[in-house]
C-alpha angles and dihedrals in degrees: 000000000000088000106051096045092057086047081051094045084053101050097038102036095220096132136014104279097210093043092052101053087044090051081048095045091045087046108048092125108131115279149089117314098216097052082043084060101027084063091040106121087206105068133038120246105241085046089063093042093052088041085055091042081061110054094041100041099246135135125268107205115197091191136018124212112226093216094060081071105104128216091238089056097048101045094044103045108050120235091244088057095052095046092046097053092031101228136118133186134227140193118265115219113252101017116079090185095055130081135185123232112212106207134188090196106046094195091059093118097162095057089060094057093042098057087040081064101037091055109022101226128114108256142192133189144246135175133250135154125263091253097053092041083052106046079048095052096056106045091049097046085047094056095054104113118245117211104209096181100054092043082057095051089064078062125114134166098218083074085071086101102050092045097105093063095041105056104062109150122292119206108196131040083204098062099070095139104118098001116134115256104257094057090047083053099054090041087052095059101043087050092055092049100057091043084060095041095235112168094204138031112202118194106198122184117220120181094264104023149011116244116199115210132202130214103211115175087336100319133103118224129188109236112154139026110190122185111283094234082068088073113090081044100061094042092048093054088047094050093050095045080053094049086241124140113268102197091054097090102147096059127059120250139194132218154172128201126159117222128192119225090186113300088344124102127213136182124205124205101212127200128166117186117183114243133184090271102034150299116321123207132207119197117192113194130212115185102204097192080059091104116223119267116247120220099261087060098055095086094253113159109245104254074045096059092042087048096051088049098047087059091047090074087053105124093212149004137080134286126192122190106199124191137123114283102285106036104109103265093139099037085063093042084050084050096046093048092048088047092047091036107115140138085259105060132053104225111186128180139212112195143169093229122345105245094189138007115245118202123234092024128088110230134197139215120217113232099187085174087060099046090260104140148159095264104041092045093055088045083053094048100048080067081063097072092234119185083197138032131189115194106191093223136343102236089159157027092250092058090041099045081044091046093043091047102053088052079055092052094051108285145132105224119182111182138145143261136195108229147102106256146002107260082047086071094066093049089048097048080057096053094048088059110259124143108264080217085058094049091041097054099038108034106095095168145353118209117200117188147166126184122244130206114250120231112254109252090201096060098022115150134174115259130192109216125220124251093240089057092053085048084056092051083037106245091117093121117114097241089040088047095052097043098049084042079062106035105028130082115191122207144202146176113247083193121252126187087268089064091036084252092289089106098234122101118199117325137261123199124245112211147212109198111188109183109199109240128183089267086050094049090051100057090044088062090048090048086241104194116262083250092064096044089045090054091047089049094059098048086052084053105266117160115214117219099257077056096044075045094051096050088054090052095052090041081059097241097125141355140258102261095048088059092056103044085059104035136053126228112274107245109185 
């Protein structure tokens, strides 16, 4: 074999010839040759695979369609099979008995002959690399339909006993094979629900059954009932995945775990409360292979995003980003601190708790039980000599005086606030206590902000909108009305199997970015009323979300409904 595949490095010029005999020659201990070129630090691994296709006549394939990937492979050979050996088969055209079995170690004999008899079909190989065999992997073994119901079934509430040493970890949603039911049930759910990018699983139990609810872009949809006596089951193998008692059913308790879905990894934020009928469970869930989004992709209009940016070189003051839980408010901050991170600058977070890892900045996680606080931590890390702090959220006098004071020391502090708008945050930093002189000297920018549902591209249809609901955006005016009635087209979603049929695919923000002026910071000082600010913002230019709302309608981003269910009618 040495010495075909030099032969073959020679004709075909893949690899150096003469390197490649004196790395064989160095190398001659016993073992297999391709594991032997596939560690060699001097050639690539697809290099080496295609070198081996080659010499043995077989097919190098540089991508693999998922779709090649046929129903008999995937349910004969198991997911963890596939992933272990690092191989994957796909359909021939033309004959509907052969498969091709896509390999990373081309010497591997033995595989070939285990999928032929797994699946019963005659195969023959090919070569890929390790990355391509894996993405495939994945995404075929993802689309293999799980039946819920008929795992449930399985289900019976005399295995109650026998659940402890059933529900040892399990690693990957994907390896159900052998697993006991109540394990391939939970799995399953969990599955369902990242195929359809739901952010949350509720299990809520009713008197005669347990409905599990999706939330799917900010909205919670019914999508399963399972028999009520599956119950104890379900919330025993989730307390156990989360490391919680579960014997302890009459108090509530908190969790993590971390699941695989592949090569994807995915945290869940675990909570059971006790209910008249039972304990109810909330899963939140954090794909980690989701990459953070960067500032261009948050939906903020383009002079908002300069804007933004521009406030992000400030050397110091303080920015606050307000919204409901849910609206997005992290995810900006995420987006701030990966825009600002440098070499030159020491970023630290505090965070409750910390939702993703950023690299380059040292984040920390808040321990209220330990006397770990807002507050102290933030005393602590202005000891660190930070260019940059993040507080995860201002509850209370002490965290706001803490955060106001280090802008005034010199330093650039992002945090969050619960309320409505962004002129709300300056009358709620008063009523909490703080010095209006304080506010008014420290406070650079509020950011309100709410998500919207994005219109789905695959069902999209033209709309024509009421006059009433113009009125609502406000573009109920005659002349507005009959421009937009020429220039304008509405959309909406009429729902498809990719949107789930509600018409909205994934979900963009609409903004309300108030930069504190010198008016402004006057009237801050006077405890002018939220009203009054508001009024002065929007002279300076300032949108206001329903407006932010209304450009994205008439770009065509979201709907109208959407932008009233999310924002409130603008009184000035």
């Amino acid at each position: 074999m040495k010495d075909l595949l030099i032969r073959t490095a020679k004709r075909t010029g893949l690899i150096d010839a003469e390197q490649l005999a004196k790395f064989l020659e160095e190398n001659s201990n016993p073992g297999r040759l391709d594991e032997h070129l596939l560690n060699c630090p001097y050639f690539t691994e697809d290099v080496v695979l295609k070198l081996f296709a080659e010499a043995l006549g077989w097919e190098y394939l540089s991508e693999i369609p998922s779709k090649a990937v046929p129903a008999e492979f995937i349910e004969a050979v198991p997911a963890t099979y596939a992933q272990n050996h690092y191989l994957i088969g796909i359909k021939n055209d033309g004959d509907s008995n052969e498969l091709t079995v896509v390999l990373s170690r081309p010497l591997d004999a033995n595989i070939l002959d285990n999928v032929s008899k797994m699946t019963g079909m005659s195969v023959k190989p090919a070569v890929s690399t390790r990355a391509a065999i894996t993405s495939v992997i994945d995404v075929a073994y993802e689309q293999k339909t799980t039946v819920i119901e008929e795992v449930a079934e399985e289900l019976d509430s005399q295995n109650l006993d026998k659940l402890v040493d059933e529900v040892a970890a399990s690693d990957d949603l994907l390896d159900v094979v052998n697993r006991p039911p109540v394990i391939r049930l939970v799995n399953d759910i969990l599955f369902r629900a990242l195929q359809l990018r739901a952010s949350d699983i509720h299990v809520h139990p009713y008197e005669s059954k347990i409905q599990i609810r999706y939330r799917i872009d900010g909205i919670l949809y019914d999508t399963l009932s399972l028999n009520r006596n599956v119950l104890p089951l379900i919330i025993s193998r989730i307390k156990v995945m989360a490391g919680m008692d579960i014997a302890e059913r009459r108090l509530p308790q908190d969790g993590r775990c971390s699941v695989r879905l592949g090569q994807r990894e995915v945290d869940l934020r675990i909570s059971t409360v006790p209910t008249s009928y039972g304990e109810r469970s909330v899963l939140r869930l954090l794909d980690k292979s989701t990459a953070l989004f960067g500032l261009d992709e948050l939906g903020l209009w383009e002079e908002d995003l300069k804007r933004l940016d521009s406030l992000l070189h400030r050397s110091h003051g303080v920015i606050f980003v307000t919204g409901p839980t849910g609206s997005g408010k992290s995810t900006t901050l995420y987006a701030c601190l990966n825009r600002i991170n440098s070499s030159e600058k020491n970023v630290i977070t505090i965070e409750d708790p910390i939702e993703y890892q950023l690299e380059g900045i040292s984040q920390i996680q808040v321990a209220s039980k330990k006397g770990m606080t807002f507050a102290t931590s933030l005393r602590h890390v202005l000891r660190q000599d930070p260019d940059v702090i993040m507080v995860g959220e201002v509850r209370d006098i002490e965290t706001a005086r803490m955060a106001i004071q280090s802008s005034l020391t010199g330093h650039l502090v992002f945090s969050t606030l619960h309320t409505n708008d962004s002129a709300g945050a300056v009358t709620r930093l008063l009523d909490l206590g703080l010095e209006p002189y304080l506010v008014s000297s420290s406070l650079i920018a509020v950011i309100a902000q709410r998500l919207v549902r994005k219109v789905c591209p695959n069902c999209r249809q033209k709309y024509e909108p009421t006059l009433h609901e113009l009125r609502e955006l406000g573009l109920g005016s005659v002349e507005a009305f009959s421009s937009i009635q020429n220039n304008v087209s509405f959309f909406v979603g009429t729902g498809c199997d990719r949107c789930f049929q509600t018409g909205y695919r994934g979900r963009t923000g609409i903004y309300e970015m108030m930069l504190v002026n010198n008016e402004i910071q006057e009237q801050i000082y006077k405890r002018e009323t939220a009203g009054t600010i508001k009024r002065n913002a929007l002279e300076s230019g300032m949108q206001t979300l329903r407006m932010d709302g209304t450009r994205k309608v008439l770009a065509g981003i979201t709907t109208i409904a959407e932008v009233l269910r999310v924002t409130q009618t603008d009184i000035i």
